[in-house]
Amino acid sequence: MIGLDELTRRFAALDSVELTRWIENRWILPDAEGGRWLFHEVDVARVELILEIRHEFAVDDEAMAVVLGLLDQLYSVRRQMRRLCDAIECQPPEIRAAIRQALPKVGEEP
Amino acid sequence: MATQTPYEVLGVKPDASAEDIRKAYRKLAKEFHPDLNPGKPAAEARFKAVTAANDILSDPEKRARYDRGEIDGSGAEKPRYSYRPHAEGAQGWKYRPQGEMDAGDLDDLFAMFGRSGARAGRAGEGFKMPGPDRQFTLTVDFPLAATGGKQRLALSPGEWLDVTIPPGIDEGQVLRLKGKGGAGFGGGPPGDALIEMHIAPHPFFRREGDDIHVELPVSLAEAVLGARVPVPTVTGPVTMTIPPGSDSGSRLRLRGKGIHRKRRGSETIGDQYVTLKVMIGASGDAELAEFVKGWAEKHPTDPRDAMGAGVDPGAADKAAAS
């Protein structure tokens, strides 16, 4: 976990006014402790993601909300899929084989 | 504080041409060269920074990598804070969209499969899965366990099921009732109810396989003279004949009064065994004592005779006296 100073040191292109707006928009959800923000690794990675989208693809705030919303949904689906895969992994080999068999190949009519 | 970018160090714009960069470098290098600025550490530091910036920006390949963010201003590989492993890891739940199902709610996950099937235009052909099995325990009386029958089981508050119990169930046996478990998903069949059976202990019936054993108290007169007496069985009382002169411990058989059950097509029928227990039931009865005394003198017998020479008829008395 790092504070705001360390975060701005890590990302030269990060503007603290801009970051404050992201936090107000709830795009970044740092912990607030004793009047300080504390950023977990996931928050730091997300700051970099937003920086990249913002500067490299010139995405403005309005579009950013849409992009982040879609990304969060995508990762939500991927997390759910991972849970399902984990559940399948716990099954005996014959059940895993049956599931593999039941999966239609890409482009094949199920 | 944030360090300067190589472009800032050289004082050029990010879209500067190679020629602009070369000119800017030459100018700054001359200005801060250590040989021209002896004893000025600040100048030396600037010179190093300018040289490092030029190393990157004068090389088209390095400049392109810097622009893509692959290397930092010193030319070192820049660590990538890829968001994906975080988003898909345990911390990723923090940024879940509004309305995303909870981590523990698999039912919603299955519901999602059901919807995807319907959307593909194959109504009723979505993700189907049988419902979960439900476990119950049921304790029945001894006679019901022996004869079979129905007993009511509470599945949930207000939900009752009359369980048909086959004759001769065993303690701990599990009955599977098809379709009485949890509801299926996406039109899948319901699960089963698994009922673990327990048999309440009975005050006088005992089971050994398909036979039933009972100890029957009889009076001295019934044992000596014989009698017809009622005997409890699992299907109700029956009358049994006790032959005259029956000893305590005699075992009589009531044929076919045990457990009837069908096993692999053929029916097996157990019996009930009745062990007699003679009850003198007249302690202190002077008349009986007087009679037995006179009778015993005329009929000396040793019931322990069969136990052999090792048993001296007087041994018990001696043991009691010592």
Tab-separated table of C-alpha atoms in Angstrom:
chain	number	residue	atom	x	y	z
A	1	MET	CA	0.000	0.000	0.000
A	2	ILE	CA	1.360	3.435	-0.937
A	3	GLY	CA	0.347	7.042	-0.282
A	4	LEU	CA	-0.357	9.850	-2.721
A	5	ASP	CA	3.276	11.102	-2.757
A	6	GLU	CA	4.653	7.728	-3.726
A	7	LEU	CA	1.956	7.352	-6.366
A	8	THR	CA	2.738	10.675	-8.078
A	9	ARG	CA	6.446	9.801	-7.892
A	10	ARG	CA	5.739	6.559	-9.711
A	11	PHE	CA	3.731	8.158	-12.511
A	12	ALA	CA	5.305	11.329	-13.912
A	13	ALA	CA	2.242	12.039	-16.022
A	14	LEU	CA	-0.157	11.825	-13.057
A	15	ASP	CA	-1.681	15.109	-12.009
A	16	SER	CA	-3.024	15.130	-8.446
A	17	VAL	CA	-5.994	17.359	-9.363
A	18	GLU	CA	-6.898	14.864	-12.063
A	19	LEU	CA	-6.459	11.964	-9.646
A	20	THR	CA	-8.759	13.674	-7.128
A	21	ARG	CA	-11.433	13.863	-9.801
A	22	TRP	CA	-10.999	10.154	-10.588
A	23	ILE	CA	-11.449	9.342	-6.931
A	24	GLU	CA	-14.534	11.572	-6.757
A	25	ASN	CA	-15.887	9.746	-9.827
A	26	ARG	CA	-15.241	6.496	-7.954
A	27	TRP	CA	-12.982	5.279	-10.775
A	28	ILE	CA	-10.278	4.735	-8.157
A	29	LEU	CA	-11.255	3.543	-4.683
A	30	PRO	CA	-8.304	4.089	-2.332
A	31	ASP	CA	-8.644	3.496	1.397
A	32	ALA	CA	-8.989	6.745	3.318
A	33	GLU	CA	-7.048	6.612	6.574
A	34	GLY	CA	-6.495	9.579	8.877
A	35	GLY	CA	-7.166	12.054	6.067
A	36	ARG	CA	-4.699	10.243	3.723
A	37	TRP	CA	-5.361	8.107	0.755
A	38	LEU	CA	-3.796	4.675	0.675
A	39	PHE	CA	-3.555	2.885	-2.659
A	40	HIS	CA	-3.497	-0.904	-2.886
A	41	GLU	CA	-1.720	-2.630	-5.750
A	42	VAL	CA	-4.976	-3.011	-7.648
A	43	ASP	CA	-5.564	0.752	-7.294
A	44	VAL	CA	-2.047	1.553	-8.542
A	45	ALA	CA	-2.495	-0.716	-11.543
A	46	ARG	CA	-5.845	0.903	-12.243
A	47	VAL	CA	-4.324	4.409	-12.045
A	48	GLU	CA	-1.816	3.374	-14.696
A	49	LEU	CA	-4.588	1.856	-16.817
A	50	ILE	CA	-6.591	5.099	-16.695
A	51	LEU	CA	-3.455	7.154	-17.414
A	52	GLU	CA	-2.752	5.047	-20.483
A	53	ILE	CA	-6.287	5.215	-21.797
A	54	ARG	CA	-6.461	8.925	-21.099
A	55	HIS	CA	-3.169	9.979	-22.670
A	56	GLU	CA	-2.447	7.373	-25.292
A	57	PHE	CA	-5.974	7.100	-26.650
A	58	ALA	CA	-7.002	10.670	-25.794
A	59	VAL	CA	-10.163	9.504	-24.049
A	60	ASP	CA	-12.028	12.260	-22.177
A	61	ASP	CA	-13.853	11.930	-18.856
A	62	GLU	CA	-17.234	11.160	-20.361
A	63	ALA	CA	-15.918	8.395	-22.594
A	64	MET	CA	-13.685	7.171	-19.758
A	65	ALA	CA	-16.758	6.405	-17.630
A	66	VAL	CA	-18.107	4.240	-20.450
A	67	VAL	CA	-14.760	2.533	-21.087
A	68	LEU	CA	-14.230	1.760	-17.378
A	69	GLY	CA	-17.814	0.521	-17.045
A	70	LEU	CA	-17.296	-1.910	-19.922
A	71	LEU	CA	-13.889	-2.997	-18.640
A	72	ASP	CA	-15.294	-3.662	-15.176
A	73	GLN	CA	-18.047	-5.768	-16.703
A	74	LEU	CA	-15.516	-7.689	-18.785
A	75	TYR	CA	-13.364	-8.439	-15.749
A	76	SER	CA	-16.459	-9.379	-13.777
A	77	VAL	CA	-17.319	-11.989	-16.411
A	78	ARG	CA	-13.714	-13.193	-16.445
A	79	ARG	CA	-13.737	-13.541	-12.637
A	80	GLN	CA	-16.954	-15.526	-12.799
A	81	MET	CA	-15.518	-17.710	-15.549
A	82	ARG	CA	-12.443	-18.333	-13.426
A	83	ARG	CA	-14.661	-19.427	-10.532
A	84	LEU	CA	-16.475	-21.827	-12.806
A	85	CYS	CA	-13.173	-23.171	-14.177
A	86	ASP	CA	-11.936	-23.651	-10.607
A	87	ALA	CA	-15.102	-25.574	-9.797
A	88	ILE	CA	-14.634	-27.784	-12.867
A	89	GLU	CA	-10.997	-28.347	-11.939
A	90	CYS	CA	-12.105	-29.840	-8.609
A	91	GLN	CA	-14.208	-32.484	-10.356
A	92	PRO	CA	-13.124	-36.083	-10.943
A	93	PRO	CA	-11.380	-36.737	-14.312
A	94	GLU	CA	-14.427	-38.384	-15.908
A	95	ILE	CA	-16.591	-35.329	-15.235
A	96	ARG	CA	-13.917	-32.996	-16.603
A	97	ALA	CA	-13.657	-35.196	-19.694
A	98	ALA	CA	-17.442	-35.113	-20.144
A	99	ILE	CA	-17.440	-31.312	-19.913
A	100	ARG	CA	-14.610	-31.050	-22.444
A	101	GLN	CA	-16.531	-33.330	-24.773
A	102	ALA	CA	-19.704	-31.284	-24.373
A	103	LEU	CA	-17.934	-28.017	-25.280
A	104	PRO	CA	-18.648	-27.236	-28.930
A	105	LYS	CA	-15.576	-26.291	-30.942
A	106	VAL	CA	-15.316	-22.654	-32.036
A	107	GLY	CA	-17.572	-22.062	-35.027
A	108	GLU	CA	-19.345	-25.365	-34.535
A	109	GLU	CA	-23.107	-25.378	-34.040
A	110	PRO	CA	-23.696	-26.452	-30.420
B	1	MET	CA	9.005	15.076	-7.513
B	2	ALA	CA	8.387	13.694	-10.941
B	3	THR	CA	11.533	13.582	-13.048
B	4	GLN	CA	11.735	15.391	-16.359
B	5	THR	CA	11.100	13.542	-19.585
B	6	PRO	CA	14.044	13.341	-22.038
B	7	TYR	CA	12.203	15.856	-24.222
B	8	GLU	CA	12.002	18.272	-21.292
B	9	VAL	CA	15.693	17.730	-20.522
B	10	LEU	CA	16.631	18.688	-24.060
B	11	GLY	CA	13.974	21.432	-24.198
B	12	VAL	CA	12.346	20.064	-27.348
B	13	LYS	CA	8.741	19.158	-28.189
B	14	PRO	CA	7.709	15.485	-28.239
B	15	ASP	CA	7.265	15.706	-32.021
B	16	ALA	CA	10.692	17.260	-32.571
B	17	SER	CA	12.625	16.060	-35.626
B	18	ALA	CA	15.918	14.191	-35.308
B	19	GLU	CA	17.695	17.324	-36.510
B	20	ASP	CA	16.036	19.465	-33.782
B	21	ILE	CA	17.133	16.957	-31.165
B	22	ARG	CA	20.681	16.856	-32.479
B	23	LYS	CA	20.900	20.677	-32.425
B	24	ALA	CA	19.421	20.916	-28.922
B	25	TYR	CA	21.820	18.291	-27.615
B	26	ARG	CA	24.876	19.971	-29.154
B	27	LYS	CA	23.922	23.296	-27.638
B	28	LEU	CA	23.277	21.929	-24.137
B	29	ALA	CA	26.278	19.602	-24.163
B	30	LYS	CA	28.541	22.530	-24.968
B	31	GLU	CA	26.928	24.641	-22.266
B	32	PHE	CA	27.246	22.069	-19.452
B	33	HIS	CA	30.323	20.106	-20.513
B	34	PRO	CA	32.379	19.356	-17.369
B	35	ASP	CA	35.597	20.475	-19.046
B	36	LEU	CA	34.066	23.863	-19.661
B	37	ASN	CA	32.554	24.018	-16.145
B	38	PRO	CA	35.244	22.786	-13.780
B	39	GLY	CA	34.150	22.466	-10.135
B	40	LYS	CA	30.445	22.899	-10.884
B	41	PRO	CA	28.630	19.690	-9.843
B	42	ALA	CA	25.235	21.059	-10.923
B	43	ALA	CA	26.546	21.522	-14.440
B	44	GLU	CA	28.009	18.045	-14.449
B	45	ALA	CA	24.662	16.603	-13.380
B	46	ARG	CA	22.887	18.515	-16.144
B	47	PHE	CA	25.443	17.256	-18.639
B	48	LYS	CA	24.795	13.651	-17.589
B	49	ALA	CA	21.045	14.151	-17.861
B	50	VAL	CA	21.380	15.733	-21.301
B	51	THR	CA	23.610	12.889	-22.503
B	52	ALA	CA	21.160	10.264	-21.175
B	53	ALA	CA	18.231	12.038	-22.850
B	54	ASN	CA	20.155	12.223	-26.108
B	55	ASP	CA	21.031	8.520	-25.880
B	56	ILE	CA	17.342	7.741	-26.026
B	57	LEU	CA	16.066	10.391	-28.406
B	58	SER	CA	18.913	10.174	-30.932
B	59	ASP	CA	18.295	6.469	-31.435
B	60	PRO	CA	15.020	6.057	-33.396
B	61	GLU	CA	14.384	2.618	-31.944
B	62	LYS	CA	14.948	3.704	-28.313
B	63	ARG	CA	12.936	6.857	-28.897
B	64	ALA	CA	10.016	4.764	-30.197
B	65	ARG	CA	10.219	2.443	-27.194
B	66	TYR	CA	10.273	5.435	-24.846
B	67	ASP	CA	7.239	6.920	-26.613
B	68	ARG	CA	5.374	3.628	-26.196
B	69	GLY	CA	6.250	3.684	-22.482
B	70	GLU	CA	8.357	0.538	-22.653
B	71	ILE	CA	11.457	2.179	-21.187
B	72	ASP	CA	11.803	5.086	-18.796
B	73	GLY	CA	13.869	8.270	-19.135
B	74	SER	CA	17.084	6.498	-18.064
B	75	GLY	CA	16.588	3.812	-20.708
B	76	ALA	CA	15.682	1.154	-18.142
B	77	GLU	CA	12.825	-1.260	-18.783
B	78	LYS	CA	9.782	0.224	-17.195
B	79	PRO	CA	7.793	-2.064	-14.881
B	80	ARG	CA	4.311	-2.630	-16.276
B	81	TYR	CA	1.499	-2.409	-13.787
B	82	SER	CA	-0.728	-4.590	-15.879
B	83	TYR	CA	-4.234	-4.237	-14.563
B	84	ARG	CA	-5.493	-7.669	-15.637
B	85	PRO	CA	-3.889	-9.880	-12.966
B	86	HIS	CA	-5.194	-7.487	-10.328
B	87	ALA	CA	-8.664	-7.246	-11.812
B	88	GLU	CA	-8.939	-11.018	-12.015
B	89	GLY	CA	-7.414	-11.560	-8.594
B	90	ALA	CA	-9.071	-11.397	-5.204
B	91	GLN	CA	-8.711	-7.591	-5.091
B	92	GLY	CA	-10.590	-7.219	-8.364
B	93	TRP	CA	-13.970	-7.615	-6.622
B	94	LYS	CA	-13.476	-4.085	-5.347
B	95	TYR	CA	-14.218	-2.710	-8.825
B	96	ARG	CA	-17.123	-5.000	-9.646
B	97	PRO	CA	-19.911	-3.286	-11.565
B	98	GLN	CA	-23.135	-2.399	-9.789
B	99	GLY	CA	-25.375	-5.432	-9.569
B	100	GLU	CA	-22.671	-8.020	-10.078
B	101	MET	CA	-23.454	-11.172	-8.200
B	102	ASP	CA	-21.690	-11.787	-4.935
B	103	ALA	CA	-18.644	-13.990	-4.814
B	104	GLY	CA	-20.583	-16.723	-3.064
B	105	ASP	CA	-23.726	-16.799	-5.146
B	106	LEU	CA	-23.406	-19.621	-7.628
B	107	ASP	CA	-27.141	-19.738	-8.284
B	108	ASP	CA	-26.815	-16.414	-10.084
B	109	LEU	CA	-23.980	-17.831	-12.128
B	110	PHE	CA	-26.158	-20.703	-13.281
B	111	ALA	CA	-29.028	-18.333	-13.942
B	112	MET	CA	-26.652	-16.486	-16.274
B	113	PHE	CA	-26.151	-19.655	-18.325
B	114	GLY	CA	-29.891	-20.111	-18.559
B	115	ARG	CA	-30.275	-16.610	-19.984
B	116	SER	CA	-27.523	-17.030	-22.545
B	117	GLY	CA	-29.281	-20.131	-23.873
B	118	ALA	CA	-32.576	-18.316	-24.242
B	119	ARG	CA	-30.929	-15.370	-25.993
B	120	ALA	CA	-29.436	-17.673	-28.621
B	121	GLY	CA	-33.002	-18.465	-29.652
B	122	ARG	CA	-33.062	-21.984	-28.313
B	123	ALA	CA	-35.850	-21.500	-25.795
B	124	GLY	CA	-35.914	-24.142	-23.089
B	125	GLU	CA	-32.578	-25.477	-24.265
B	126	GLY	CA	-30.421	-23.379	-21.964
B	127	PHE	CA	-28.121	-24.548	-19.242
B	128	LYS	CA	-29.847	-27.397	-17.446
B	129	MET	CA	-28.655	-28.882	-14.233
B	130	PRO	CA	-30.256	-31.231	-11.733
B	131	GLY	CA	-31.086	-29.708	-8.365
B	132	PRO	CA	-29.028	-30.553	-5.290
B	133	ASP	CA	-29.798	-33.582	-3.126
B	134	ARG	CA	-31.204	-32.871	0.304
B	135	GLN	CA	-30.314	-34.905	3.393
B	136	PHE	CA	-32.723	-35.884	6.142
B	137	THR	CA	-32.840	-38.313	9.043
B	138	LEU	CA	-35.938	-40.216	10.112
B	139	THR	CA	-36.378	-42.322	13.236
B	140	VAL	CA	-39.046	-45.024	13.156
B	141	ASP	CA	-40.410	-47.445	15.744
B	142	PHE	CA	-39.129	-51.005	15.774
B	143	PRO	CA	-42.354	-52.650	14.504
B	144	LEU	CA	-42.639	-50.179	11.574
B	145	ALA	CA	-39.008	-50.786	10.623
B	146	ALA	CA	-39.741	-54.529	10.617
B	147	THR	CA	-43.035	-54.548	8.716
B	148	GLY	CA	-42.528	-51.471	6.544
B	149	GLY	CA	-45.144	-48.778	6.102
B	150	LYS	CA	-45.487	-45.043	5.827
B	151	GLN	CA	-44.141	-42.345	8.084
B	152	ARG	CA	-44.424	-38.600	7.770
B	153	LEU	CA	-41.229	-36.561	7.402
B	154	ALA	CA	-40.974	-32.772	7.634
B	155	LEU	CA	-38.889	-31.632	4.624
B	156	SER	CA	-39.109	-27.988	5.644
B	157	PRO	CA	-41.521	-26.027	7.821
B	158	GLY	CA	-44.925	-26.697	6.291
B	159	GLU	CA	-43.642	-29.213	3.733
B	160	TRP	CA	-44.453	-32.819	4.557
B	161	LEU	CA	-43.688	-36.055	2.835
B	162	ASP	CA	-45.151	-39.496	3.555
B	163	VAL	CA	-42.103	-41.731	3.271
B	164	THR	CA	-42.806	-45.313	2.226
B	165	ILE	CA	-40.495	-47.509	4.288
B	166	PRO	CA	-39.732	-50.976	2.925
B	167	PRO	CA	-39.949	-53.940	5.366
B	168	GLY	CA	-36.772	-54.794	7.258
B	169	ILE	CA	-34.784	-51.587	6.846
B	170	ASP	CA	-31.462	-51.545	8.669
B	171	GLU	CA	-30.178	-49.034	11.174
B	172	GLY	CA	-28.339	-46.258	9.269
B	173	GLN	CA	-29.717	-47.342	5.860
B	174	VAL	CA	-30.268	-44.459	3.431
B	175	LEU	CA	-33.450	-44.251	1.390
B	176	ARG	CA	-33.253	-42.223	-1.829
B	177	LEU	CA	-36.480	-40.551	-2.873
B	178	LYS	CA	-36.187	-39.461	-6.478
B	179	GLY	CA	-37.132	-35.888	-7.241
B	180	LYS	CA	-37.727	-34.826	-3.637
B	181	GLY	CA	-34.527	-32.764	-3.358
B	182	GLY	CA	-33.838	-29.149	-4.364
B	183	ALA	CA	-35.328	-27.678	-7.559
B	184	GLY	CA	-33.312	-28.044	-10.779
B	185	PHE	CA	-31.698	-25.162	-12.670
B	186	GLY	CA	-32.879	-24.047	-16.084
B	187	GLY	CA	-35.555	-26.731	-16.318
B	188	GLY	CA	-33.263	-29.488	-15.054
B	189	PRO	CA	-34.747	-32.252	-12.899
B	190	PRO	CA	-34.967	-31.770	-9.136
B	191	GLY	CA	-32.443	-33.525	-6.904
B	192	ASP	CA	-33.236	-36.420	-4.591
B	193	ALA	CA	-34.050	-36.596	-0.906
B	194	LEU	CA	-31.592	-38.827	0.954
B	195	ILE	CA	-33.148	-40.113	4.152
B	196	GLU	CA	-30.927	-41.757	6.724
B	197	MET	CA	-33.054	-44.205	8.693
B	198	HIS	CA	-32.756	-44.817	12.396
B	199	ILE	CA	-34.657	-47.438	14.383
B	200	ALA	CA	-35.748	-46.548	17.915
B	201	PRO	CA	-34.661	-49.193	20.447
B	202	HIS	CA	-37.554	-51.362	21.606
B	203	PRO	CA	-38.203	-52.483	25.213
B	204	PHE	CA	-38.450	-56.176	24.292
B	205	PHE	CA	-37.979	-56.794	20.561
B	206	ARG	CA	-34.500	-57.404	19.200
B	207	ARG	CA	-33.459	-58.114	15.609
B	208	GLU	CA	-30.946	-60.561	14.256
B	209	GLY	CA	-31.024	-60.498	10.471
B	210	ASP	CA	-34.576	-61.231	9.437
B	211	ASP	CA	-35.444	-62.923	12.755
B	212	ILE	CA	-36.931	-61.225	15.763
B	213	HIS	CA	-36.088	-62.271	19.284
B	214	VAL	CA	-38.146	-61.656	22.377
B	215	GLU	CA	-37.829	-62.852	25.980
B	216	LEU	CA	-41.186	-63.951	27.378
B	217	PRO	CA	-41.835	-64.095	31.140
B	218	VAL	CA	-43.970	-67.118	32.156
B	219	SER	CA	-45.258	-68.195	35.546
B	220	LEU	CA	-44.086	-71.265	37.389
B	221	ALA	CA	-47.484	-72.898	36.781
B	222	GLU	CA	-47.347	-72.111	33.024
B	223	ALA	CA	-43.853	-73.558	32.814
B	224	VAL	CA	-44.675	-76.682	34.772
B	225	LEU	CA	-48.155	-77.389	33.482
B	226	GLY	CA	-48.011	-75.872	30.004
B	227	ALA	CA	-50.317	-73.130	28.751
B	228	ARG	CA	-51.540	-71.099	25.803
B	229	VAL	CA	-50.335	-67.527	26.256
B	230	PRO	CA	-50.466	-64.335	24.165
B	231	VAL	CA	-47.099	-63.251	22.692
B	232	PRO	CA	-46.409	-59.811	21.122
B	233	THR	CA	-45.140	-59.835	17.537
B	234	VAL	CA	-44.401	-56.911	15.218
B	235	THR	CA	-47.778	-57.461	13.539
B	236	GLY	CA	-49.736	-57.759	16.822
B	237	PRO	CA	-50.218	-60.381	19.554
B	238	VAL	CA	-50.568	-64.091	18.680
B	239	THR	CA	-51.323	-67.099	20.895
B	240	MET	CA	-48.511	-69.541	21.537
B	241	THR	CA	-48.557	-72.916	23.231
B	242	ILE	CA	-46.038	-73.482	25.996
B	243	PRO	CA	-45.399	-77.227	26.424
B	244	PRO	CA	-45.657	-78.634	29.982
B	245	GLY	CA	-42.347	-78.792	31.833
B	246	SER	CA	-40.647	-75.934	29.926
B	247	ASP	CA	-37.434	-74.702	31.448
B	248	SER	CA	-36.366	-71.086	31.792
B	249	GLY	CA	-34.324	-70.298	28.681
B	250	SER	CA	-36.302	-72.665	26.419
B	251	ARG	CA	-36.563	-71.219	22.948
B	252	LEU	CA	-39.748	-71.553	20.940
B	253	ARG	CA	-40.190	-70.534	17.312
B	254	LEU	CA	-43.101	-68.661	15.761
B	255	ARG	CA	-42.638	-69.500	12.111
B	256	GLY	CA	-43.013	-66.654	9.647
B	257	LYS	CA	-43.455	-63.997	12.350
B	258	GLY	CA	-40.135	-62.325	11.528
B	259	ILE	CA	-39.359	-59.906	8.710
B	260	HIS	CA	-40.799	-60.491	5.259
B	261	ARG	CA	-38.840	-58.902	2.510
B	262	LYS	CA	-38.285	-59.200	-1.175
B	263	ARG	CA	-34.673	-59.512	-2.133
B	264	ARG	CA	-33.735	-59.751	-5.805
B	265	GLY	CA	-37.169	-61.037	-6.745
B	266	SER	CA	-37.463	-63.805	-4.168
B	267	GLU	CA	-39.138	-63.238	-0.845
B	268	THR	CA	-37.400	-64.155	2.364
B	269	ILE	CA	-39.366	-64.663	5.554
B	270	GLY	CA	-37.881	-64.524	9.034
B	271	ASP	CA	-39.188	-66.113	12.213
B	272	GLN	CA	-39.742	-64.898	15.730
B	273	TYR	CA	-37.902	-66.688	18.512
B	274	VAL	CA	-39.398	-66.615	21.998
B	275	THR	CA	-37.108	-67.346	24.938
B	276	LEU	CA	-38.994	-68.309	28.107
B	277	LYS	CA	-38.107	-66.737	31.426
B	278	VAL	CA	-39.752	-68.480	34.338
B	279	MET	CA	-40.843	-66.057	37.031
B	280	ILE	CA	-41.231	-67.617	40.498
B	281	GLY	CA	-42.892	-64.385	41.511
B	282	ALA	CA	-43.727	-65.613	45.034
B	283	SER	CA	-40.841	-64.770	47.322
B	284	GLY	CA	-41.781	-65.460	50.933
B	285	ASP	CA	-44.730	-67.619	49.965
B	286	ALA	CA	-44.654	-70.112	52.841
B	287	GLU	CA	-47.024	-72.553	51.185
B	288	LEU	CA	-44.886	-72.841	48.031
B	289	ALA	CA	-41.691	-73.139	50.093
B	290	GLU	CA	-43.212	-75.905	52.207
B	291	PHE	CA	-44.386	-77.806	49.126
B	292	VAL	CA	-41.077	-77.492	47.254
B	293	LYS	CA	-39.183	-78.629	50.358
B	294	GLY	CA	-41.177	-81.833	50.567
B	295	TRP	CA	-41.033	-82.332	46.794
B	296	ALA	CA	-37.275	-81.806	46.599
B	297	GLU	CA	-36.586	-84.413	49.271
B	298	LYS	CA	-38.389	-86.987	47.113
B	299	HIS	CA	-36.704	-85.821	43.883
B	300	PRO	CA	-33.001	-85.100	44.485
B	301	THR	CA	-31.539	-83.601	41.259
B	302	ASP	CA	-28.391	-81.687	40.341
B	303	PRO	CA	-29.086	-79.285	37.439
B	304	ARG	CA	-25.311	-78.559	37.203
B	305	ASP	CA	-24.543	-82.214	36.645
B	306	ALA	CA	-23.675	-81.584	33.009
B	307	MET	CA	-20.938	-79.164	34.076
B	308	GLY	CA	-18.929	-82.186	35.246
B	309	ALA	CA	-16.945	-83.231	38.331
B	310	GLY	CA	-15.320	-79.819	38.687
B	311	VAL	CA	-18.438	-78.478	40.295
B	312	ASP	CA	-19.018	-79.640	43.871
B	313	PRO	CA	-22.644	-79.126	44.930
B	314	GLY	CA	-21.436	-77.678	48.251
B	315	ALA	CA	-18.871	-75.292	46.702
B	316	ALA	CA	-21.237	-72.337	46.431
B	317	ASP	CA	-22.114	-72.600	50.129
B	318	LYS	CA	-18.460	-72.704	51.107
B	319	ALA	CA	-17.680	-69.713	48.912
B	320	ALA	CA	-20.554	-67.765	50.459
B	321	ALA	CA	-19.379	-68.632	54.005
B	322	SER	CA	-15.743	-67.545	53.510
